[in-house]
PDB file of N, CA and C in Angstrom:
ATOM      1  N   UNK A  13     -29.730  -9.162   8.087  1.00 31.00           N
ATOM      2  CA  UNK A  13     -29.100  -8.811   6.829  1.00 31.00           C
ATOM      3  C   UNK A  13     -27.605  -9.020   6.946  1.00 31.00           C
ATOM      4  N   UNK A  14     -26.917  -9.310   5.811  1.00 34.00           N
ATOM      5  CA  UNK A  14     -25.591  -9.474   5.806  1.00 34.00           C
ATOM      6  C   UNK A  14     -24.735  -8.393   5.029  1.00 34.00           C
ATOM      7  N   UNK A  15     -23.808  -8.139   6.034  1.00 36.00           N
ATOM      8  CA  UNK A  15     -23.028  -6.761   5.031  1.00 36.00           C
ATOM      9  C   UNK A  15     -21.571  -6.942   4.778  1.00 36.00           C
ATOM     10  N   UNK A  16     -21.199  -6.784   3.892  1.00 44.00           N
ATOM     11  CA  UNK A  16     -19.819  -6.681   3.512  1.00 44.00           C
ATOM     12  C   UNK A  16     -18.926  -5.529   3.510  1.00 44.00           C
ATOM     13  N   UNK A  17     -18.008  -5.533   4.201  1.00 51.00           N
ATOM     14  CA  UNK A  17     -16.969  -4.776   4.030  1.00 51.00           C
ATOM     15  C   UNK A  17     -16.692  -4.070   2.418  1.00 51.00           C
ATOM     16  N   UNK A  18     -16.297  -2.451   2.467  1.00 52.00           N
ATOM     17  CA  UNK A  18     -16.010  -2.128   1.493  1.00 52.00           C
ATOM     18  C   UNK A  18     -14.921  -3.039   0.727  1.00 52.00           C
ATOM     19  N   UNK A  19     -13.519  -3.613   1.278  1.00 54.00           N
ATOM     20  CA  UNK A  19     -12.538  -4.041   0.382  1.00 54.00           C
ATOM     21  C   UNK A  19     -13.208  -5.227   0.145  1.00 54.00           C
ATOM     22  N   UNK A  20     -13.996  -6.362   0.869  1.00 54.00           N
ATOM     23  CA  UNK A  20     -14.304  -7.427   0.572  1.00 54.00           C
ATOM     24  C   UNK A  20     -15.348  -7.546  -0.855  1.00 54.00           C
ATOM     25  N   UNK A  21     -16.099  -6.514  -0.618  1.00 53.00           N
ATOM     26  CA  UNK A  21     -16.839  -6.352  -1.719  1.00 53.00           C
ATOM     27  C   UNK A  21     -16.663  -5.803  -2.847  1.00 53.00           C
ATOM     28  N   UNK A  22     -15.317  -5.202  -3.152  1.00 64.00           N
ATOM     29  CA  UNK A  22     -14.753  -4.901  -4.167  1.00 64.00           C
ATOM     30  C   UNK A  22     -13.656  -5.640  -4.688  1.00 64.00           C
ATOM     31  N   UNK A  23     -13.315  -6.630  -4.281  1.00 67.00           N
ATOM     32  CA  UNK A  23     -12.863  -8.288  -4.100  1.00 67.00           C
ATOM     33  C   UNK A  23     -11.468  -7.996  -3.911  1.00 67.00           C
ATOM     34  N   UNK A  24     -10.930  -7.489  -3.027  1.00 75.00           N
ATOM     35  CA  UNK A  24      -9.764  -6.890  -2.586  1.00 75.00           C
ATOM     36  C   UNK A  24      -9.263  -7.896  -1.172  1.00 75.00           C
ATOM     37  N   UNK A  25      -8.055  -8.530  -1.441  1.00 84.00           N
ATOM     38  CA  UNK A  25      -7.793 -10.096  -0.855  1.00 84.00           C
ATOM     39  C   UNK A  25      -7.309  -8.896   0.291  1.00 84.00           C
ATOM     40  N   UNK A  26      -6.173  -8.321   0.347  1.00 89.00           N
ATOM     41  CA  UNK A  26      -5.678  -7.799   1.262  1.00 89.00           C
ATOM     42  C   UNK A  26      -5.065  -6.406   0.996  1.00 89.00           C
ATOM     43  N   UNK A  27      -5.015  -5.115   1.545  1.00 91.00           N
ATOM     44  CA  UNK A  27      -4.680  -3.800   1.287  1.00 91.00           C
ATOM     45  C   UNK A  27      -3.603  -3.414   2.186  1.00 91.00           C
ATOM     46  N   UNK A  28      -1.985  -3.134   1.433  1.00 94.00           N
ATOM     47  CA  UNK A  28      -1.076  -2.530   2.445  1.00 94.00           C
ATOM     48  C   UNK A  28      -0.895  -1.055   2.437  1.00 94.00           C
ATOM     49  N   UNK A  29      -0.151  -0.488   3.400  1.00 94.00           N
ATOM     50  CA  UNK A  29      -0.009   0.591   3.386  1.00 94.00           C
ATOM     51  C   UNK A  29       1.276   0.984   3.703  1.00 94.00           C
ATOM     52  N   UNK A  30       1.792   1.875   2.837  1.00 94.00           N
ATOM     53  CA  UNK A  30       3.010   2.182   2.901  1.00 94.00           C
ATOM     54  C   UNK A  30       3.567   3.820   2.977  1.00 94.00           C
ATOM     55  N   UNK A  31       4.602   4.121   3.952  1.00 90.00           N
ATOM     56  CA  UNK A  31       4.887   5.526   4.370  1.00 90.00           C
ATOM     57  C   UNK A  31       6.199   5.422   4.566  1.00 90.00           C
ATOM     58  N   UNK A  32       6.934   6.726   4.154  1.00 86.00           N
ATOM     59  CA  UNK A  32       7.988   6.426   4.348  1.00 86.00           C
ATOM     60  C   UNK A  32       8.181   7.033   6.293  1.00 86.00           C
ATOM     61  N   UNK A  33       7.349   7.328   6.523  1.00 90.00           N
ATOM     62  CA  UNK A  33       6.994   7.166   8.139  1.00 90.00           C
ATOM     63  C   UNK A  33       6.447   6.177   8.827  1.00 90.00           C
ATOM     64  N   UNK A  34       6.865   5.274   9.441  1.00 92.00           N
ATOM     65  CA  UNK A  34       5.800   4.521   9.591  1.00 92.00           C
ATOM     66  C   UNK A  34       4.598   3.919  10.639  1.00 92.00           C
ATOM     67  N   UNK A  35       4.478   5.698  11.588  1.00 95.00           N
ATOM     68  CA  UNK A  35       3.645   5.888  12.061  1.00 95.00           C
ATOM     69  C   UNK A  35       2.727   6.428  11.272  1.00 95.00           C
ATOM     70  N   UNK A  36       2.989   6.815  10.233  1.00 94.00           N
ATOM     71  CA  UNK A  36       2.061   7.326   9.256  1.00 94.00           C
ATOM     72  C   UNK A  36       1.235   6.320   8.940  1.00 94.00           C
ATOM     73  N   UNK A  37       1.913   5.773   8.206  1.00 94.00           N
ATOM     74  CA  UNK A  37       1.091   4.044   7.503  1.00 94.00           C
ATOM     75  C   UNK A  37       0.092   3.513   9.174  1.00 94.00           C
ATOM     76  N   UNK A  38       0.997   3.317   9.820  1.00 96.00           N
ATOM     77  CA  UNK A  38       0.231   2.802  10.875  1.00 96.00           C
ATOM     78  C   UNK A  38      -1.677   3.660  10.879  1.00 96.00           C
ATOM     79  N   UNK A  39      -1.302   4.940  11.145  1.00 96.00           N
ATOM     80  CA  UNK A  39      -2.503   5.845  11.523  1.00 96.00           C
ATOM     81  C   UNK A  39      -3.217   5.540  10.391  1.00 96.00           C
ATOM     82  N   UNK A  40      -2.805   5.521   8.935  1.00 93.00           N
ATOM     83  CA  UNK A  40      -3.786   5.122   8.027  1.00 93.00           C
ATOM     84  C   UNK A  40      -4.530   4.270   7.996  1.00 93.00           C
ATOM     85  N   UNK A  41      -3.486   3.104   8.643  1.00 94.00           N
ATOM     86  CA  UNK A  41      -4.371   1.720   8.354  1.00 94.00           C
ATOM     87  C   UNK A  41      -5.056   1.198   9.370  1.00 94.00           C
ATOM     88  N   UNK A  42      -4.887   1.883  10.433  1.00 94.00           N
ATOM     89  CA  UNK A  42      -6.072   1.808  12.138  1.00 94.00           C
ATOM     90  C   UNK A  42      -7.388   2.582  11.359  1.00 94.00           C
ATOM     91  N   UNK A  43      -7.464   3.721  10.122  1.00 92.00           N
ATOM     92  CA  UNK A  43      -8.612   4.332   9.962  1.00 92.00           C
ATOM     93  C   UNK A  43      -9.239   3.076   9.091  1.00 92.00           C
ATOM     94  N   UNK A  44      -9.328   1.862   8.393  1.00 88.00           N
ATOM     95  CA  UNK A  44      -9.552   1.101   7.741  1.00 88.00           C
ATOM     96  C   UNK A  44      -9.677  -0.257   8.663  1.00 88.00           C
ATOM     97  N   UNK A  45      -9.425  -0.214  10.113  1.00 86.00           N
ATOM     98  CA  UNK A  45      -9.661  -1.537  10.691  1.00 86.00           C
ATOM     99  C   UNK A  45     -11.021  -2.062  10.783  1.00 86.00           C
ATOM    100  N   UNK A  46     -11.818  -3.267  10.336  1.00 85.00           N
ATOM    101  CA  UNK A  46     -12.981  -3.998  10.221  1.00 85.00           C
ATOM    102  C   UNK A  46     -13.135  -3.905   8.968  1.00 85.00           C
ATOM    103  N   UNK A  47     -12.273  -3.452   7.843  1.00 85.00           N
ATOM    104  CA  UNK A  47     -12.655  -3.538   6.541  1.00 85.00           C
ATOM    105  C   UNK A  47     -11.587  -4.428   5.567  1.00 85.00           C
ATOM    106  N   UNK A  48     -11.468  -5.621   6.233  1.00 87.00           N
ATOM    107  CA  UNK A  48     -10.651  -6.499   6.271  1.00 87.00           C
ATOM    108  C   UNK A  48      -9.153  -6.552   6.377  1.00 87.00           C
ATOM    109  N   UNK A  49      -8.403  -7.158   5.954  1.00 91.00           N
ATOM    110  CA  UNK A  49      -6.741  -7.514   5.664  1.00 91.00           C
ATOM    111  C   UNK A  49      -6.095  -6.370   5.646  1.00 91.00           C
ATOM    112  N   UNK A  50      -6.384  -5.144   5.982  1.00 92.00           N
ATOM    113  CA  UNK A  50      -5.390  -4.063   6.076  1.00 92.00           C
ATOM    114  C   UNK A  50      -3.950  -4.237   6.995  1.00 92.00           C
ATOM    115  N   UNK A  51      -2.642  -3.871   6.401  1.00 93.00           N
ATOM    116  CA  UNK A  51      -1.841  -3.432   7.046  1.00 93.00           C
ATOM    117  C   UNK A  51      -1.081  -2.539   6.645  1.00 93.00           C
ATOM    118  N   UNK A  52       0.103  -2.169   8.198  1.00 96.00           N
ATOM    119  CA  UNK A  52       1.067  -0.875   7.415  1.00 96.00           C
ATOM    120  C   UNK A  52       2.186  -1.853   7.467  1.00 96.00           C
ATOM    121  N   UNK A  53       2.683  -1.089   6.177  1.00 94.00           N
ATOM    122  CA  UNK A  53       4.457  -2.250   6.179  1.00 94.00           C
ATOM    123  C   UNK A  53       5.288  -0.853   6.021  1.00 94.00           C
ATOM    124  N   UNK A  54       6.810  -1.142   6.201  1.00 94.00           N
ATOM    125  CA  UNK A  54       7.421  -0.117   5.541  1.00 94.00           C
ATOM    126  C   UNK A  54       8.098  -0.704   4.213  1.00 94.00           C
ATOM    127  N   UNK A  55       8.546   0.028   3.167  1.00 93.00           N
ATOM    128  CA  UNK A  55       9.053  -0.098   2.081  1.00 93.00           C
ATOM    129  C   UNK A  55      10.002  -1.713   2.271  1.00 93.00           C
ATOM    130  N   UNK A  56      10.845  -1.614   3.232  1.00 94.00           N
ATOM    131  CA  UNK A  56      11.745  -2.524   3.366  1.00 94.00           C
ATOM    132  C   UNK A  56      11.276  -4.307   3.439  1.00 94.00           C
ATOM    133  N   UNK A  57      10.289  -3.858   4.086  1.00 94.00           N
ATOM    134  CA  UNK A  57       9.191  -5.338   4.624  1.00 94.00           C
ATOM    135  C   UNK A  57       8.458  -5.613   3.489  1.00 94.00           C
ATOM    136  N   UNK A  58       8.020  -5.109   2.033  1.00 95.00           N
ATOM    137  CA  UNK A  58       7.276  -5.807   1.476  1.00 95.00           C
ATOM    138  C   UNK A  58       7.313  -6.627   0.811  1.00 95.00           C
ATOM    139  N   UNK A  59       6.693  -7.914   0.811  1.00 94.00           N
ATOM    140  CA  UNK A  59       7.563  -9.419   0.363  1.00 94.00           C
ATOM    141  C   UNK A  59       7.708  -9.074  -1.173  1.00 94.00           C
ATOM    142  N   UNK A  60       8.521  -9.984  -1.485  1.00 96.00           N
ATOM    143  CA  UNK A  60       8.773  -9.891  -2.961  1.00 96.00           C
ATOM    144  C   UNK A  60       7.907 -10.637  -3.821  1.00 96.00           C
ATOM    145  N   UNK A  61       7.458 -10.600  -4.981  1.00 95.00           N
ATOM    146  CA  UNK A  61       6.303 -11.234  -5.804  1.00 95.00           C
ATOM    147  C   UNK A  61       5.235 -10.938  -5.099  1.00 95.00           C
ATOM    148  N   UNK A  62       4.387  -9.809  -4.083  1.00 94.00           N
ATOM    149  CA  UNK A  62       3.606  -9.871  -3.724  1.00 94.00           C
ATOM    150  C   UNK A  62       2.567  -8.577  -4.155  1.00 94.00           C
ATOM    151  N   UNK A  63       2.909  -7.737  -4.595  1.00 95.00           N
ATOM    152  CA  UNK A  63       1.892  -6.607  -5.062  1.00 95.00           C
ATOM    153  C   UNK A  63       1.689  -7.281  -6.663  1.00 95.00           C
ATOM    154  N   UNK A  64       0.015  -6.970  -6.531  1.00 94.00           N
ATOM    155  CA  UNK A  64      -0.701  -7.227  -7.995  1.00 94.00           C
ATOM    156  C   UNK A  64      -0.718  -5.506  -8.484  1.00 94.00           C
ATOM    157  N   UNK A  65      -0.989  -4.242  -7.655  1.00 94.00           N
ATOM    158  CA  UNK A  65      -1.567  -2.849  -8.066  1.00 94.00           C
ATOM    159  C   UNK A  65      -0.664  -2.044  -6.838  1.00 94.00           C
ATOM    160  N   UNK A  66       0.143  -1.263  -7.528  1.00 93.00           N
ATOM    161  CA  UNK A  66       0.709  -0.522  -6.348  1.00 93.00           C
ATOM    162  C   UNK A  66       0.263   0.989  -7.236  1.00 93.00           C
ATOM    163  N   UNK A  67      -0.003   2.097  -6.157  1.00 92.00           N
ATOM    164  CA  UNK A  67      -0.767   3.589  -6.154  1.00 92.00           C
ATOM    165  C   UNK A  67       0.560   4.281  -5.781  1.00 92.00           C
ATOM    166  N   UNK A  68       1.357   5.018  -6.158  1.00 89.00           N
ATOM    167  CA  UNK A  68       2.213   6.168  -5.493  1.00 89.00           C
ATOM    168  C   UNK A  68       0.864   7.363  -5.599  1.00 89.00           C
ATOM    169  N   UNK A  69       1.001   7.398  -3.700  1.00 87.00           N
ATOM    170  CA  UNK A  69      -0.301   9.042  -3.411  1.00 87.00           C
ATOM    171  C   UNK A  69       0.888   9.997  -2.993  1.00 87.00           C
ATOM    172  N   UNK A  70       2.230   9.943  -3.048  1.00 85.00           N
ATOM    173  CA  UNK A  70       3.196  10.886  -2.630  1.00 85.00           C
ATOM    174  C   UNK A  70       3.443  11.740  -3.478  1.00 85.00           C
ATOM    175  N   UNK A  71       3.844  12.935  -3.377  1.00 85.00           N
ATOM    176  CA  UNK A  71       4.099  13.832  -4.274  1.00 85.00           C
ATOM    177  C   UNK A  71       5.810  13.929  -4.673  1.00 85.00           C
ATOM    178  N   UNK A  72       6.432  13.066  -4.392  1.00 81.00           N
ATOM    179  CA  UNK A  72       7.865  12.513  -4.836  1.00 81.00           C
ATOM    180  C   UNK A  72       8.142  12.872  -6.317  1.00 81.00           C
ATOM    181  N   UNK A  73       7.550  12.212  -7.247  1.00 81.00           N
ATOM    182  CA  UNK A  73       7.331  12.346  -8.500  1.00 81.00           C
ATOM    183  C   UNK A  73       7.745  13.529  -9.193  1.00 81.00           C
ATOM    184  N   UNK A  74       6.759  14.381  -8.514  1.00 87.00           N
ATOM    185  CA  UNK A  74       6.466  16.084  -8.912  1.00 87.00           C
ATOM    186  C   UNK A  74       7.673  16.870  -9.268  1.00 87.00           C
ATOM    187  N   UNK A  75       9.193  15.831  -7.904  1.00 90.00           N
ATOM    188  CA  UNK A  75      10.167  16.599  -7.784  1.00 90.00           C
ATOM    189  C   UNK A  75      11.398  16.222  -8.516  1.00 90.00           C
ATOM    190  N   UNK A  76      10.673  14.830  -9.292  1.00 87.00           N
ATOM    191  CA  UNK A  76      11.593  13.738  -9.585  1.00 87.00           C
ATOM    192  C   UNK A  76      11.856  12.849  -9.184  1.00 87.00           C
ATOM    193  N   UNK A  77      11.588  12.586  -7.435  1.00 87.00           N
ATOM    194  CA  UNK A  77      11.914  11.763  -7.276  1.00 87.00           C
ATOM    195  C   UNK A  77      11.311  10.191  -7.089  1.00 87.00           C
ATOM    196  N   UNK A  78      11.594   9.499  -6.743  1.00 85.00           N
ATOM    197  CA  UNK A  78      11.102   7.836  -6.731  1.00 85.00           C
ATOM    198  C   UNK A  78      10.786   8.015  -5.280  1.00 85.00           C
ATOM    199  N   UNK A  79       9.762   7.043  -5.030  1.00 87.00           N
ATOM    200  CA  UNK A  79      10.042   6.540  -3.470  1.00 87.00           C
ATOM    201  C   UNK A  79      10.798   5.199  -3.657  1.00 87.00           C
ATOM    202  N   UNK A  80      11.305   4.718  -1.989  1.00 90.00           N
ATOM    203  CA  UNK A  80      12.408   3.634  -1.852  1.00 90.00           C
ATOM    204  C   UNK A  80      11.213   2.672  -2.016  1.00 90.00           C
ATOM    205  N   UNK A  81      10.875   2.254  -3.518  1.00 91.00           N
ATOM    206  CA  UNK A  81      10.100   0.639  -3.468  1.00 91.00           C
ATOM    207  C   UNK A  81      11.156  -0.360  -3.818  1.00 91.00           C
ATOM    208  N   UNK A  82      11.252  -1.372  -3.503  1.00 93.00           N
ATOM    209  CA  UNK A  82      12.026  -2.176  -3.522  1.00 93.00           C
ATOM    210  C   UNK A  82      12.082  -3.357  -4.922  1.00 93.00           C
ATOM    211  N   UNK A  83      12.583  -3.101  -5.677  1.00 94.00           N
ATOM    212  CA  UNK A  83      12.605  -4.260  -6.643  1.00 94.00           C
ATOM    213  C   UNK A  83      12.368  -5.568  -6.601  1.00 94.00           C
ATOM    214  N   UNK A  84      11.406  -6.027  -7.655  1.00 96.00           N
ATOM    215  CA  UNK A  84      11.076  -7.578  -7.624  1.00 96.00           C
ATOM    216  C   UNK A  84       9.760  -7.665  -6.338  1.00 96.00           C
ATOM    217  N   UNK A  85       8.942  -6.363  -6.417  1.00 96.00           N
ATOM    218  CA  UNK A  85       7.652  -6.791  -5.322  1.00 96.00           C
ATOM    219  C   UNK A  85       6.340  -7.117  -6.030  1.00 96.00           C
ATOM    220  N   UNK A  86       6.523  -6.769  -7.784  1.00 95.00           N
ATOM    221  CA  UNK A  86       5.336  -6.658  -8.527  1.00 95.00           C
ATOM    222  C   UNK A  86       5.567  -8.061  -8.878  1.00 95.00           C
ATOM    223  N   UNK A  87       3.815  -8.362  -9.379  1.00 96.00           N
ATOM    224  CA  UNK A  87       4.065  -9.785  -9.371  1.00 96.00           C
ATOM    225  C   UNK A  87       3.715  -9.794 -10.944  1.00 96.00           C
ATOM    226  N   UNK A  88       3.342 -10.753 -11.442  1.00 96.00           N
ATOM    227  CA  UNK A  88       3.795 -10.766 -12.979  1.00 96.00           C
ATOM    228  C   UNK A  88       2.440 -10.366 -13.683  1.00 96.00           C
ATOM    229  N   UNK A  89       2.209  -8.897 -14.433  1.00 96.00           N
ATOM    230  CA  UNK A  89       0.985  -8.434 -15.195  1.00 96.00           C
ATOM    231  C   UNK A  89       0.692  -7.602 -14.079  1.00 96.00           C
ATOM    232  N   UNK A  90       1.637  -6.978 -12.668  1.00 96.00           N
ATOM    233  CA  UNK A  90       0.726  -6.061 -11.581  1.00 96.00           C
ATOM    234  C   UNK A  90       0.733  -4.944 -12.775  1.00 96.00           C
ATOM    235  N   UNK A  91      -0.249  -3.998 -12.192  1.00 94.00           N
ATOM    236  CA  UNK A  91      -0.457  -2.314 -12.368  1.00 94.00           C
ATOM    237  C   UNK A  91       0.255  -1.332 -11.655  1.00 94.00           C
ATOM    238  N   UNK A  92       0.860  -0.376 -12.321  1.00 92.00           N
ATOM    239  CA  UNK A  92       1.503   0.725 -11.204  1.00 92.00           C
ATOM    240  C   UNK A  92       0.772   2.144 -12.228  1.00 92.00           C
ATOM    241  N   UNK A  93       0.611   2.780 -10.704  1.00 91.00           N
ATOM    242  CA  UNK A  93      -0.101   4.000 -11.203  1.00 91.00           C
ATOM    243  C   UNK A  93       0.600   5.034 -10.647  1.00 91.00           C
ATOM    244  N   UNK A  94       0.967   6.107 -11.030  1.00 85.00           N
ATOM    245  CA  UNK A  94       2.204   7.096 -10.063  1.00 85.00           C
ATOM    246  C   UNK A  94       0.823   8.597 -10.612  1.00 85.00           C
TER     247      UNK A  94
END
């Protein structure tokens, strides 16, 4: 039988992860290894034009504040969900 990875099968090219720790991101994205293209980046590293769907899971918001995402990473029609 042939099995697919959860992200592959939900047609998910590649999944980053982002912390403003970035042993954090790291530990997240070792819990997701064999379920394809995962990595951890930090805020600073993420290429530009490259997110289609970015998730804020931080509670930043709550207090007002933003996290450090970097301008010009969404690519044209992405989704942001806070």
């Amino acid at each position: 039988s042939t099995s697919a990875s959860a992200s592959s099968a939900a047609g998910i090219a590649s999944l980053r992860i982002v912390n403003r720790t970035p042993q954090k991101a790291a530990t997240l994205a070792a819990l997701f290894q064999g379920e394809g293209d995962v990595t951890a980046l930090r805020y600073e590293d993420i290429p530009a034009g490259s997110v289609d769907i970015l998730i804020n899971g931080s509670s930043a918001s709550l207090s007002g504040e933003l996290p450090p995402v970097p301008a010009g990473i969404l690519v044209e029609g992405a989704c942001a969900y806070d």
